[in-house]
mmCIF file of C-alpha atoms in Angstrom:
data_model
loop_
_atom_site.group_PDB
_atom_site.id
_atom_site.type_symbol
_atom_site.label_atom_id
_atom_site.label_comp_id
_atom_site.label_asym_id
_atom_site.label_seq_id
_atom_site.Cartn_x
_atom_site.Cartn_y
_atom_site.Cartn_z
ATOM 1 C CA UNK A 353 74.078 105.689 73.946
ATOM 2 C CA UNK A 354 74.125 102.624 76.200
ATOM 3 C CA UNK A 355 76.554 99.696 75.655
ATOM 4 C CA UNK A 356 75.965 96.177 76.929
ATOM 5 C CA UNK A 357 78.826 94.422 78.753
ATOM 6 C CA UNK A 358 79.413 90.806 79.751
ATOM 7 C CA UNK A 359 81.790 89.868 82.522
ATOM 8 C CA UNK A 360 83.362 86.429 82.611
ATOM 9 C CA UNK A 361 85.122 85.083 85.779
ATOM 10 C CA UNK A 362 82.617 87.159 87.722
ATOM 11 C CA UNK A 363 83.008 85.134 90.987
ATOM 12 C CA UNK A 364 86.741 86.145 91.221
ATOM 13 C CA UNK A 365 88.374 89.257 92.620
ATOM 14 C CA UNK A 366 89.002 90.877 89.230
ATOM 15 C CA UNK A 367 85.569 90.037 87.938
ATOM 16 C CA UNK A 368 83.876 91.276 91.116
ATOM 17 C CA UNK A 369 85.802 94.488 90.904
ATOM 18 C CA UNK A 370 84.747 94.870 87.208
ATOM 19 C CA UNK A 371 81.140 94.516 88.210
ATOM 20 C CA UNK A 372 81.423 96.993 90.951
ATOM 21 C CA UNK A 373 82.782 99.678 88.632
ATOM 22 C CA UNK A 374 80.317 98.841 85.747
ATOM 23 C CA UNK A 375 77.362 98.954 88.028
ATOM 24 C CA UNK A 376 77.988 102.707 88.435
ATOM 25 C CA UNK A 377 78.983 103.349 84.923
ATOM 26 C CA UNK A 378 76.455 105.788 83.170
ATOM 27 C CA UNK A 379 76.849 104.294 79.772
ATOM 28 C CA UNK A 380 76.959 100.548 80.516
ATOM 29 C CA UNK A 381 74.207 97.990 80.983
ATOM 30 C CA UNK A 382 75.486 94.795 82.548
ATOM 31 C CA UNK A 383 74.493 91.739 80.582
ATOM 32 C CA UNK A 384 75.708 88.197 81.107
ATOM 33 C CA UNK A 385 77.687 87.395 84.241
ATOM 34 C CA UNK A 386 79.509 84.166 83.966
ATOM 35 C CA UNK A 387 81.742 81.803 85.920
ATOM 36 C CA UNK A 388 83.157 78.266 85.750
ATOM 37 C CA UNK A 389 82.949 76.308 88.968
ATOM 38 C CA UNK A 390 80.498 78.842 90.470
ATOM 39 C CA UNK A 391 78.056 78.668 87.443
ATOM 40 C CA UNK A 392 74.559 78.341 88.667
ATOM 41 C CA UNK A 393 75.124 80.138 91.906
ATOM 42 C CA UNK A 394 73.535 83.379 92.959
ATOM 43 C CA UNK A 395 76.041 86.285 92.616
ATOM 44 C CA UNK A 396 75.117 87.687 96.050
ATOM 45 C CA UNK A 397 76.397 84.428 97.562
ATOM 46 C CA UNK A 398 79.915 84.799 96.053
ATOM 47 C CA UNK A 399 80.189 88.604 95.805
ATOM 48 C CA UNK A 400 78.067 89.820 98.729
ATOM 49 C CA UNK A 401 79.136 93.472 98.364
ATOM 50 C CA UNK A 402 77.549 93.780 94.936
ATOM 51 C CA UNK A 403 74.094 94.597 96.355
ATOM 52 C CA UNK A 404 72.374 95.858 93.103
ATOM 53 C CA UNK A 405 73.413 92.571 91.271
ATOM 54 C CA UNK A 406 72.965 90.185 94.169
ATOM 55 C CA UNK A 407 70.042 88.183 92.637
ATOM 56 C CA UNK A 408 71.697 87.642 89.295
ATOM 57 C CA UNK A 409 72.706 83.960 88.569
ATOM 58 C CA UNK A 410 76.142 83.189 87.197
ATOM 59 C CA UNK A 411 75.996 81.515 83.842
ATOM 60 C CA UNK A 412 78.549 79.099 82.206
ATOM 61 C CA UNK A 413 81.431 80.917 80.457
ATOM 62 C CA UNK A 414 80.864 79.968 76.834
ATOM 63 C CA UNK A 415 81.154 81.949 73.569
ATOM 64 C CA UNK A 416 77.364 81.517 72.989
ATOM 65 C CA UNK A 417 76.589 83.276 76.317
ATOM 66 C CA UNK A 418 79.077 85.982 75.777
ATOM 67 C CA UNK A 419 78.222 86.695 72.077
ATOM 68 C CA UNK A 420 75.798 89.569 71.427
ATOM 69 C CA UNK A 421 77.264 92.075 73.831
ATOM 70 C CA UNK A 422 78.990 95.207 72.795
ATOM 71 C CA UNK A 423 81.903 94.580 75.313
ATOM 72 C CA UNK A 424 83.093 91.352 76.771
ATOM 73 C CA UNK A 425 85.554 91.376 79.806
ATOM 74 C CA UNK A 426 87.536 88.203 80.233
ATOM 75 C CA UNK A 427 88.555 87.929 83.839
ATOM 76 C CA UNK A 428 89.907 84.464 83.415
ATOM 77 C CA UNK A 429 92.955 82.485 84.503
ATOM 78 C CA UNK A 430 96.127 82.823 82.382
ATOM 79 C CA UNK A 431 95.831 80.623 79.368
ATOM 80 C CA UNK A 432 92.072 80.482 79.390
ATOM 81 C CA UNK A 433 91.208 83.762 77.557
ATOM 82 C CA UNK A 434 92.644 83.043 74.169
ATOM 83 C CA UNK A 435 90.361 80.258 73.238
ATOM 84 C CA UNK A 436 87.195 82.022 74.325
ATOM 85 C CA UNK A 437 88.283 85.292 72.589
ATOM 86 C CA UNK A 438 88.984 83.490 69.293
ATOM 87 C CA UNK A 439 85.318 82.521 69.142
ATOM 88 C CA UNK A 440 83.841 86.004 69.736
ATOM 89 C CA UNK A 441 82.760 88.299 66.831
ATOM 90 C CA UNK A 442 85.404 90.665 65.433
ATOM 91 C CA UNK A 443 83.216 93.699 66.030
ATOM 92 C CA UNK A 444 82.849 92.879 69.756
ATOM 93 C CA UNK A 445 85.136 94.840 72.048
ATOM 94 C CA UNK A 446 86.952 92.068 73.984
ATOM 95 C CA UNK A 447 89.021 93.238 77.044
ATOM 96 C CA UNK A 448 91.424 90.514 78.388
ATOM 97 C CA UNK A 449 92.269 91.023 82.036
ATOM 98 C CA UNK A 450 94.538 87.965 81.873
ATOM 99 C CA UNK A 451 98.009 87.645 80.492
ATOM 100 C CA UNK A 452 97.277 85.837 77.218
ATOM 101 C CA UNK A 453 97.674 88.855 74.875
ATOM 102 C CA UNK A 454 100.181 91.244 76.666
ATOM 103 C CA UNK A 455 103.473 89.939 75.401
ATOM 104 C CA UNK A 456 104.896 90.649 71.950
ATOM 105 C CA UNK A 457 107.737 87.909 72.088
ATOM 106 C CA UNK A 458 106.266 84.374 71.636
ATOM 107 C CA UNK A 459 109.527 82.971 73.160
ATOM 108 C CA UNK A 460 108.983 85.025 76.338
ATOM 109 C CA UNK A 461 105.439 83.770 76.597
ATOM 110 C CA UNK A 462 106.378 80.283 76.219
ATOM 111 C CA UNK A 463 109.232 80.517 78.753
ATOM 112 C CA UNK A 464 107.126 82.034 81.509
ATOM 113 C CA UNK A 465 103.726 80.556 80.790
ATOM 114 C CA UNK A 466 104.573 77.221 79.126
ATOM 115 C CA UNK A 467 102.023 77.317 76.305
ATOM 116 C CA UNK A 468 101.527 78.518 72.738
ATOM 117 C CA UNK A 469 101.493 82.321 72.314
ATOM 118 C CA UNK A 470 98.086 83.671 71.461
ATOM 119 C CA UNK A 471 99.213 86.902 69.819
ATOM 120 C CA UNK A 472 99.507 90.472 70.913
ATOM 121 C CA UNK A 473 96.723 92.981 71.463
ATOM 122 C CA UNK A 474 96.847 96.744 72.050
ATOM 123 C CA UNK A 475 98.087 97.355 75.550
ATOM 124 C CA UNK A 476 95.656 99.009 77.953
ATOM 125 C CA UNK A 477 97.871 101.504 79.802
ATOM 126 C CA UNK A 478 96.904 104.816 78.049
ATOM 127 C CA UNK A 479 99.322 106.877 80.201
ATOM 128 C CA UNK A 480 102.219 105.473 78.223
ATOM 129 C CA UNK A 481 103.295 107.527 75.141
ATOM 130 C CA UNK A 482 101.289 106.491 72.056
ATOM 131 C CA UNK A 483 99.077 103.948 73.733
ATOM 132 C CA UNK A 484 96.046 106.130 74.084
ATOM 133 C CA UNK A 485 95.821 106.580 70.342
ATOM 134 C CA UNK A 486 96.179 102.802 69.856
ATOM 135 C CA UNK A 487 93.221 102.152 72.091
ATOM 136 C CA UNK A 488 90.827 104.496 70.344
ATOM 137 C CA UNK A 489 88.431 102.379 68.192
ATOM 138 C CA UNK A 490 90.170 99.150 69.184
ATOM 139 C CA UNK A 491 88.218 95.861 69.417
ATOM 140 C CA UNK A 492 90.805 93.845 71.208
ATOM 141 C CA UNK A 493 92.639 95.131 74.289
ATOM 142 C CA UNK A 494 95.073 93.420 76.699
ATOM 143 C CA UNK A 495 94.853 94.782 80.309
ATOM 144 C CA UNK A 496 98.414 95.139 81.838
ATOM 145 C CA UNK A 497 99.442 93.115 84.876
ATOM 146 C CA UNK A 498 99.109 94.815 88.162
ATOM 147 C CA UNK A 499 102.875 94.816 89.023
ATOM 148 C CA UNK A 500 103.714 96.126 85.487
ATOM 149 C CA UNK A 501 101.219 98.888 85.746
ATOM 150 C CA UNK A 502 102.948 100.285 88.769
ATOM 151 C CA UNK A 503 106.408 99.744 87.437
ATOM 152 C CA UNK A 504 105.850 101.303 84.018
ATOM 153 C CA UNK A 505 104.081 104.313 85.582
ATOM 154 C CA UNK A 506 107.011 104.602 87.961
ATOM 155 C CA UNK A 507 109.898 104.544 85.380
ATOM 156 C CA UNK A 508 108.744 105.206 81.890
ATOM 157 C CA UNK A 509 108.938 109.071 82.067
ATOM 158 C CA UNK A 510 112.656 108.695 82.803
ATOM 159 C CA UNK A 511 113.246 106.371 79.916
ATOM 160 C CA UNK A 512 111.253 108.402 77.425
ATOM 161 C CA UNK A 513 113.306 111.517 78.382
ATOM 162 C CA UNK A 514 116.600 109.674 78.057
ATOM 163 C CA UNK A 515 117.535 110.281 81.641
ATOM 164 C CA UNK A 516 118.000 106.601 82.806
ATOM 165 C CA UNK A 517 120.442 103.959 82.137
ATOM 166 C CA UNK A 518 119.071 100.730 80.676
ATOM 167 C CA UNK A 519 121.107 97.996 82.375
ATOM 168 C CA UNK A 520 120.794 98.448 86.101
ATOM 169 C CA UNK A 521 117.097 98.757 86.945
ATOM 170 C CA UNK A 522 115.935 97.231 90.267
ATOM 171 C CA UNK A 523 112.327 96.956 91.331
ATOM 172 C CA UNK A 524 110.873 95.682 94.681
ATOM 173 C CA UNK A 525 107.105 95.614 95.042
ATOM 174 C CA UNK A 526 104.770 94.677 97.921
ATOM 175 C CA UNK A 527 101.255 93.441 96.992
ATOM 176 C CA UNK A 528 98.136 92.523 98.969
ATOM 177 C CA UNK A 529 97.006 88.969 98.914
ATOM 178 C CA UNK A 530 94.165 89.563 96.461
ATOM 179 C CA UNK A 531 96.822 89.635 93.789
ATOM 180 C CA UNK A 532 97.017 85.842 94.061
ATOM 181 C CA UNK A 533 93.332 85.329 93.197
ATOM 182 C CA UNK A 534 90.457 83.995 95.194
ATOM 183 C CA UNK A 535 91.282 80.299 95.178
ATOM 184 C CA UNK A 536 92.132 78.880 98.601
ATOM 185 C CA UNK A 537 95.874 78.581 99.200
ATOM 186 C CA UNK A 538 97.235 77.549 102.613
ATOM 187 C CA UNK A 539 100.002 80.135 102.493
ATOM 188 C CA UNK A 540 97.490 82.903 101.991
ATOM 189 C CA UNK A 541 95.448 82.144 105.018
ATOM 190 C CA UNK A 542 94.972 85.034 107.385
ATOM 191 C CA UNK A 543 97.003 83.310 110.171
ATOM 192 C CA UNK A 544 99.858 82.894 107.689
ATOM 193 C CA UNK A 545 99.878 86.318 106.233
ATOM 194 C CA UNK A 546 99.069 88.587 109.134
ATOM 195 C CA UNK A 547 101.936 90.167 111.000
ATOM 196 C CA UNK A 548 104.627 89.323 108.366
ATOM 197 C CA UNK A 549 105.869 89.849 104.917
ATOM 198 C CA UNK A 550 107.624 87.388 102.582
ATOM 199 C CA UNK A 551 109.245 87.478 99.110
ATOM 200 C CA UNK A 552 108.337 85.201 96.308
ATOM 201 C CA UNK A 553 109.206 84.695 92.641
ATOM 202 C CA UNK A 554 112.842 85.703 93.601
ATOM 203 C CA UNK A 555 115.637 85.576 91.023
ATOM 204 C CA UNK A 556 113.844 86.732 87.842
ATOM 205 C CA UNK A 557 111.194 84.079 87.953
ATOM 206 C CA UNK A 558 108.064 86.173 88.223
ATOM 207 C CA UNK A 559 105.774 85.983 85.133
ATOM 208 C CA UNK A 560 105.366 89.776 84.949
ATOM 209 C CA UNK A 561 109.130 90.420 84.439
ATOM 210 C CA UNK A 562 109.084 90.150 80.553
ATOM 211 C CA UNK A 563 106.036 92.499 80.458
ATOM 212 C CA UNK A 564 107.945 95.094 82.409
ATOM 213 C CA UNK A 565 111.006 94.800 80.276
ATOM 214 C CA UNK A 566 108.845 95.035 77.124
ATOM 215 C CA UNK A 567 107.174 98.253 78.254
ATOM 216 C CA UNK A 568 110.372 99.794 79.558
ATOM 217 C CA UNK A 569 112.258 98.874 76.442
ATOM 218 C CA UNK A 570 109.673 100.496 74.246
ATOM 219 C CA UNK A 571 109.862 103.726 76.332
ATOM 220 C CA UNK A 572 113.674 103.770 76.150
ATOM 221 C CA UNK A 573 113.924 102.810 72.479
ATOM 222 C CA UNK A 574 116.409 100.040 73.490
ATOM 223 C CA UNK A 575 116.751 96.965 75.460
ATOM 224 C CA UNK A 576 116.038 97.467 79.204
ATOM 225 C CA UNK A 577 116.760 94.683 81.738
ATOM 226 C CA UNK A 578 115.643 94.676 85.336
ATOM 227 C CA UNK A 579 115.722 92.646 88.480
ATOM 228 C CA UNK A 580 112.219 92.299 90.033
ATOM 229 C CA UNK A 581 111.427 91.022 93.506
ATOM 230 C CA UNK A 582 107.720 90.882 94.598
ATOM 231 C CA UNK A 583 106.783 90.585 98.188
ATOM 232 C CA UNK A 584 103.612 89.604 99.850
ATOM 233 C CA UNK A 585 102.240 92.270 102.298
ATOM 234 C CA UNK A 586 99.630 91.529 105.043
ATOM 235 C CA UNK A 587 96.830 93.521 103.432
ATOM 236 C CA UNK A 588 93.938 92.559 101.140
ATOM 237 C CA UNK A 589 94.647 94.927 98.232
ATOM 238 C CA UNK A 590 97.162 97.506 97.076
ATOM 239 C CA UNK A 591 100.676 97.577 95.578
ATOM 240 C CA UNK A 592 103.665 99.665 96.740
ATOM 241 C CA UNK A 593 106.382 99.605 94.119
ATOM 242 C CA UNK A 594 109.832 101.079 94.721
ATOM 243 C CA UNK A 595 111.861 101.261 91.494
ATOM 244 C CA UNK A 596 115.372 102.505 91.089
ATOM 245 C CA UNK A 597 117.675 103.048 88.136
ATOM 246 C CA UNK A 598 120.997 104.758 87.383
ATOM 247 C CA UNK A 599 120.654 108.205 85.909
ATOM 248 C CA UNK A 600 122.676 109.375 82.865
ATOM 249 C CA UNK A 601 125.765 111.550 83.417
ATOM 250 C CA UNK A 602 124.871 115.137 84.329
ATOM 251 C CA UNK A 603 121.301 114.479 85.334
ATOM 252 C CA UNK A 604 120.201 115.902 88.629
ATOM 253 C CA UNK A 605 117.029 116.072 90.713
ATOM 254 C CA UNK A 606 115.388 119.113 89.090
ATOM 255 C CA UNK A 607 115.603 117.539 85.638
ATOM 256 C CA UNK A 608 114.215 114.305 86.895
ATOM 257 C CA UNK A 609 111.393 115.887 88.721
ATOM 258 C CA UNK A 610 110.453 118.018 85.727
ATOM 259 C CA UNK A 611 110.367 114.909 83.360
ATOM 260 C CA UNK A 612 107.847 113.116 85.621
ATOM 261 C CA UNK A 613 105.666 116.175 86.279
ATOM 262 C CA UNK A 614 105.569 116.884 82.488
ATOM 263 C CA UNK A 615 104.678 113.287 81.728
ATOM 264 C CA UNK A 616 101.612 113.178 83.980
ATOM 265 C CA UNK A 617 100.529 116.823 84.152
ATOM 266 C CA UNK A 618 97.388 116.142 82.046
ATOM 267 C CA UNK A 619 96.708 112.596 83.215
ATOM 268 C CA UNK A 620 93.415 112.260 85.249
ATOM 269 C CA UNK A 621 94.487 109.160 87.203
ATOM 270 C CA UNK A 622 98.251 109.626 87.814
ATOM 271 C CA UNK A 623 99.582 112.203 90.278
ATOM 272 C CA UNK A 624 103.034 113.202 91.383
ATOM 273 C CA UNK A 625 102.784 114.123 94.962
ATOM 274 C CA UNK A 626 104.113 117.382 96.423
ATOM 275 C CA UNK A 627 107.854 117.134 97.384
ATOM 276 C CA UNK A 628 108.258 115.448 100.691
ATOM 277 C CA UNK A 629 104.990 113.612 100.684
ATOM 278 C CA UNK A 630 105.447 109.827 100.064
ATOM 279 C CA UNK A 631 102.764 107.420 98.704
ATOM 280 C CA UNK A 632 100.714 105.112 100.814
ATOM 281 C CA UNK A 633 98.543 102.365 99.532
ATOM 282 C CA UNK A 634 95.674 103.422 101.795
ATOM 283 C CA UNK A 635 95.304 106.650 99.750
ATOM 284 C CA UNK A 636 94.419 104.861 96.579
ATOM 285 C CA UNK A 637 92.259 102.093 97.880
ATOM 286 C CA UNK A 638 89.153 101.576 95.707
ATOM 287 C CA UNK A 639 90.238 104.275 93.198
ATOM 288 C CA UNK A 640 91.685 104.131 89.742
ATOM 289 C CA UNK A 641 94.479 106.562 90.864
ATOM 290 C CA UNK A 642 98.296 106.160 90.977
ATOM 291 C CA UNK A 643 100.284 108.274 93.379
ATOM 292 C CA UNK A 644 104.035 108.679 92.803
ATOM 293 C CA UNK A 645 107.038 110.377 94.456
ATOM 294 C CA UNK A 646 110.625 110.629 93.329
ATOM 295 C CA UNK A 647 113.926 111.159 95.054
ATOM 296 C CA UNK A 648 117.511 111.353 93.723
ATOM 297 C CA UNK A 649 120.289 109.595 95.473
ATOM 298 C CA UNK A 650 123.338 111.654 94.475
ATOM 299 C CA UNK A 651 125.752 109.372 96.267
ATOM 300 C CA UNK A 652 124.619 106.272 94.292
ATOM 301 C CA UNK A 653 123.627 108.190 91.070
ATOM 302 C CA UNK A 654 120.189 106.662 91.090
ATOM 303 C CA UNK A 655 116.614 107.874 90.922
ATOM 304 C CA UNK A 656 114.190 106.245 93.404
ATOM 305 C CA UNK A 657 110.498 106.269 92.341
ATOM 306 C CA UNK A 658 107.721 104.949 94.627
ATOM 307 C CA UNK A 659 104.298 104.265 93.081
ATOM 308 C CA UNK A 660 101.069 103.042 94.797
ATOM 309 C CA UNK A 661 98.092 101.584 93.092
ATOM 310 C CA UNK A 662 95.049 99.494 94.048
ATOM 311 C CA UNK A 663 95.961 96.188 92.307
ATOM 312 C CA UNK A 664 92.327 95.386 91.704
ATOM 313 C CA UNK A 665 91.315 98.850 90.419
ATOM 314 C CA UNK A 666 94.059 100.681 88.488
ATOM 315 C CA UNK A 667 95.969 97.464 88.412
ATOM 316 C CA UNK A 668 93.218 95.398 86.777
ATOM 317 C CA UNK A 669 89.551 96.354 86.594
ATOM 318 C CA UNK A 670 89.881 100.087 86.632
ATOM 319 C CA UNK A 671 92.424 99.954 83.930
ATOM 320 C CA UNK A 672 90.071 97.742 81.837
ATOM 321 C CA UNK A 673 87.192 100.120 82.225
ATOM 322 C CA UNK A 674 89.442 103.190 81.389
ATOM 323 C CA UNK A 675 90.546 101.411 78.260
ATOM 324 C CA UNK A 676 87.026 100.452 77.353
ATOM 325 C CA UNK A 677 85.995 104.128 77.633
ATOM 326 C CA UNK A 678 88.679 105.149 75.233
ATOM 327 C CA UNK A 679 87.927 102.452 72.758
ATOM 328 C CA UNK A 680 84.188 103.314 72.714
ATOM 329 C CA UNK A 681 84.800 107.071 72.542
ATOM 330 C CA UNK A 682 83.384 107.741 75.987
ATOM 331 C CA UNK A 683 84.679 110.162 78.611
ATOM 332 C CA UNK A 684 87.914 108.322 79.791
ATOM 333 C CA UNK A 685 86.881 108.876 83.481
ATOM 334 C CA UNK A 686 83.313 107.501 83.223
ATOM 335 C CA UNK A 687 82.514 105.047 85.915
ATOM 336 C CA UNK A 688 85.797 105.617 87.666
ATOM 337 C CA UNK A 689 86.791 107.470 90.706
ATOM 338 C CA UNK A 690 89.953 109.402 91.605
ATOM 339 C CA UNK A 691 89.104 109.444 95.362
ATOM 340 C CA UNK A 692 90.450 106.776 97.741
ATOM 341 C CA UNK A 693 88.945 105.476 100.903
ATOM 342 C CA UNK A 694 90.119 106.354 104.476
ATOM 343 C CA UNK A 695 90.780 105.206 107.131
#
């Protein structure tokens, strides 16, 4: 059976990545492709890498254009998805790649995003305990943020196993510039970014912080607080997250390693690397894969977990397609690749 899919925000990085994946999906026929300021443009002029779709014309993003498809992907700015989604039929599978439907706490949404909370949808990170079952048959799905994807994959096994303390979690992540979107910003110009790194959103101000705490708290069964510092790296795409937490008394390396290996042993897109091999963003470029490695700092009593993902694939579009596959009852890996690109 073939399903029709519409992609909104198709001129942006997330929308372009969705189209790249869907164009190779055996069970998907791409329908409407929409945008806002680029409506009326030829897709090949704004996404020149999408050769098979180059002559398609971007339509306006309206409920009328999107209605009638089996699946609608909303790759829209934060705060823009909810209004569109509310006007789509209940039996349409709507997958929001923005933040509008990720948070459970309305107060956290208002604090970090400054608008009314639109409600909470099933969370599209199937590797977390219980989430895959919640996606099966769903008709509304919220795709996780790219940073939370890497952080939750890095730390949730330890919290689920009861091996980590909940009050001293520290995360530092480096992301490529595509994470900031496609709009022109002076501080993201090549001459500003190349050859250097810089932090931003320091001091608990990054919008993904409550999403990370929400996921970790669910895994732990109690409140988890963390300090998160994102940094901008001189690369187009990719995330390297280094997450640390204090371990519970009596927990050592072997027990930690076993917990992570058990958690991901059957997962097609998450891999614990062999001992001694550390993740590199290059190894997951263009793939829906996450690579992890773990160390135990006995002196500090802390676990250190490094996780790499491609922020546009596993961190956004790949996670959306993976969730779609589960919701529609398709092979979870359909249209996705485990292999990275080198050099």
